[in-house]
Amino acid sequence: EVRSAGRRTLELLDELDLAAFLQVTGSRGLHVVVPLDRSATTEAVGAFAQGIAAVLATRHPDELTVEGRKRDRRGRLYVDVARNGWAQTVIAPYSVRPRAGAPVAMPITRDELDDPGLRPDGWTIANAAARLEEVGDPWEHMARHGRSLSSRAPKLKALLSGG
């Protein structure tokens, strides 16, 4: 379900011509990170993220939801955009999580999202360095892809209104 939601998110971001980078959290989830050019305010970023979540939930109502209350989700995956608010924190890439086995938050490639064996806690302190040596850093050139949200806002607004 998480991999499917990730793919659907990538498809929507592609429609909006926004680069996206992925990271398994080392816990239970997947983060989708969009590099920006730093021209948008925190409030604008949060609103844009909420719009993305709303489009995803509308397009895939049997799979995804923006319902905050667990009882209202009815088996659907929650599209959580709360990390886009003021003073919110996210797990940094390559951070070791305080969980059994010492899992690591690991940036992944788009292709890895299709691996049925992908797990949010699949890399640990024991194998993270070997993975980096083998694959390299999937986020190495992220800064080159920073984009403006303002030029994409009209397209998102059209998608929100059914266009």
Coordinates of C-alpha atoms in Angstrom, one line a residue, residues 1-161:
E1 CA 0.0 0.0 0.0
V2 CA 2.8 2.4 0.8
R3 CA 4.7 1.6 -2.4
S4 CA 1.5 2.1 -4.4
A5 CA 0.8 5.4 -2.7
G6 CA 4.4 6.4 -3.4
R7 CA 4.0 5.6 -7.1
R8 CA 0.7 7.5 -7.3
T9 CA 2.4 10.5 -5.7
L10 CA 5.3 10.4 -8.1
E11 CA 2.9 10.3 -11.0
L12 CA 1.1 13.4 -9.8
L13 CA 4.3 15.3 -9.1
D14 CA 5.5 14.4 -12.7
E15 CA 2.2 15.9 -14.0
L16 CA 3.2 19.1 -12.1
D17 CA 6.7 19.0 -13.4
L18 CA 8.2 18.7 -9.9
A19 CA 11.1 16.5 -9.1
A20 CA 10.7 14.0 -6.3
F21 CA 13.1 12.1 -4.2
L22 CA 12.2 9.1 -2.0
Q23 CA 13.3 7.9 1.4
V24 CA 12.2 4.9 3.4
T25 CA 12.0 6.1 7.0
G26 CA 13.6 3.3 8.9
S27 CA 10.3 2.9 10.6
R28 CA 7.0 2.3 8.8
G29 CA 6.8 4.8 6.1
L30 CA 8.0 6.5 2.9
H31 CA 8.8 10.1 2.6
V32 CA 8.5 11.9 -0.8
V33 CA 10.7 15.0 -0.9
V34 CA 10.3 17.7 -3.5
P35 CA 13.2 20.2 -3.8
L36 CA 12.0 23.8 -4.0
D37 CA 13.8 27.0 -5.0
R38 CA 13.1 28.6 -1.6
S39 CA 10.7 31.2 -3.1
A40 CA 7.6 29.9 -1.4
T41 CA 6.6 30.6 2.2
T42 CA 6.1 27.9 4.7
E43 CA 2.3 28.5 4.5
A44 CA 2.4 28.2 0.7
V45 CA 4.3 25.0 0.8
G46 CA 1.9 23.5 3.4
A47 CA -1.1 24.6 1.3
F48 CA 0.4 23.1 -1.9
A49 CA 1.1 19.8 0.0
Q50 CA -2.5 19.7 1.2
G51 CA -3.6 20.2 -2.4
I52 CA -1.4 17.3 -3.6
A53 CA -2.9 15.1 -0.8
A54 CA -6.5 16.1 -1.7
V55 CA -5.9 15.3 -5.4
L56 CA -4.4 11.9 -4.5
A57 CA -7.3 11.1 -2.2
T58 CA -9.9 12.2 -4.8
R59 CA -8.2 10.2 -7.6
H60 CA -7.8 7.1 -5.5
P61 CA -10.6 7.1 -2.9
D62 CA -10.5 3.4 -2.2
E63 CA -6.8 3.5 -1.3
L64 CA -5.9 7.0 0.0
T65 CA -7.4 9.5 2.4
V66 CA -6.7 12.8 4.0
E67 CA -8.8 11.9 7.1
G68 CA -6.8 12.6 10.2
R69 CA -8.9 10.3 12.5
K70 CA -8.0 6.7 12.2
R71 CA -11.6 5.6 12.6
D72 CA -12.6 7.6 9.5
R73 CA -9.9 6.1 7.3
R74 CA -11.7 2.8 6.7
G75 CA -8.7 0.8 5.7
R76 CA -7.3 3.6 3.5
L77 CA -3.7 4.9 3.7
Y78 CA -3.4 8.3 5.2
V79 CA -1.6 10.9 3.0
D80 CA 0.3 12.7 5.8
V81 CA 1.5 16.2 4.8
A82 CA 2.0 17.5 8.3
R83 CA 5.8 17.7 8.0
N84 CA 5.3 20.7 5.7
G85 CA 4.3 23.0 8.5
W86 CA 6.2 25.5 10.6
A87 CA 8.7 23.9 13.1
Q88 CA 8.0 20.4 11.9
T89 CA 10.8 17.8 11.8
V90 CA 11.5 14.9 9.5
I91 CA 13.9 12.0 9.8
A92 CA 17.2 13.0 8.2
P93 CA 18.6 10.7 5.5
Y94 CA 20.9 8.0 6.9
S95 CA 19.7 8.5 10.5
V96 CA 19.6 5.5 12.7
R97 CA 16.2 4.9 14.2
P98 CA 15.8 4.0 17.9
R99 CA 14.2 0.6 17.0
A100 CA 15.1 -3.0 17.2
G101 CA 17.9 -3.8 14.7
A102 CA 18.9 -0.2 14.4
P103 CA 17.1 0.5 11.0
V104 CA 18.3 3.5 9.0
A105 CA 16.3 6.1 7.0
M106 CA 17.5 5.4 3.5
P107 CA 17.1 7.4 0.3
I108 CA 16.0 5.2 -2.5
T109 CA 15.6 5.5 -6.3
R110 CA 12.3 5.4 -8.1
D111 CA 13.1 2.0 -9.5
E112 CA 13.6 0.6 -6.0
L113 CA 10.0 1.6 -5.2
D114 CA 8.9 -1.3 -7.6
D115 CA 10.8 -3.9 -5.6
P116 CA 8.2 -6.0 -3.8
G117 CA 10.8 -6.7 -1.1
L118 CA 11.2 -3.0 -0.2
R119 CA 10.7 -2.4 3.5
P120 CA 10.8 1.0 5.3
D121 CA 13.1 -0.6 7.8
G122 CA 15.1 -2.7 5.3
W123 CA 18.5 -1.1 5.8
T124 CA 20.2 -1.1 9.2
I125 CA 23.3 0.2 10.7
A126 CA 24.9 -3.1 9.7
N127 CA 24.3 -2.8 5.9
A128 CA 23.8 0.9 5.2
A129 CA 27.4 1.7 4.4
A130 CA 27.6 -1.2 2.0
R131 CA 24.5 0.0 0.2
L132 CA 25.9 3.5 -0.2
E133 CA 29.1 2.1 -1.6
E134 CA 27.2 -0.1 -4.0
V135 CA 24.5 2.4 -5.1
G136 CA 25.7 5.8 -4.2
D137 CA 23.6 8.6 -2.8
P138 CA 20.2 8.8 -4.7
W139 CA 19.9 12.4 -3.4
E140 CA 23.3 13.5 -4.5
H141 CA 22.0 16.0 -7.1
M142 CA 18.8 16.9 -5.5
A143 CA 19.7 20.6 -5.2
R144 CA 19.8 20.9 -9.0
H145 CA 16.1 20.2 -9.2
G146 CA 14.7 23.0 -7.0
R147 CA 11.5 24.4 -8.6
S148 CA 9.0 27.1 -7.9
L149 CA 5.6 26.3 -6.6
S150 CA 4.0 29.5 -7.9
S151 CA 4.3 28.4 -11.5
R152 CA 2.7 25.1 -10.7
A153 CA -0.1 26.4 -8.5
P154 CA -2.6 27.1 -11.4
K155 CA -2.2 23.5 -12.6
L156 CA -2.8 22.1 -9.1
K157 CA -5.8 24.4 -8.7
A158 CA -7.2 23.0 -12.0
L159 CA -6.7 19.5 -10.7
L160 CA -8.4 20.3 -7.5
S161 CA -11.4 21.6 -9.3

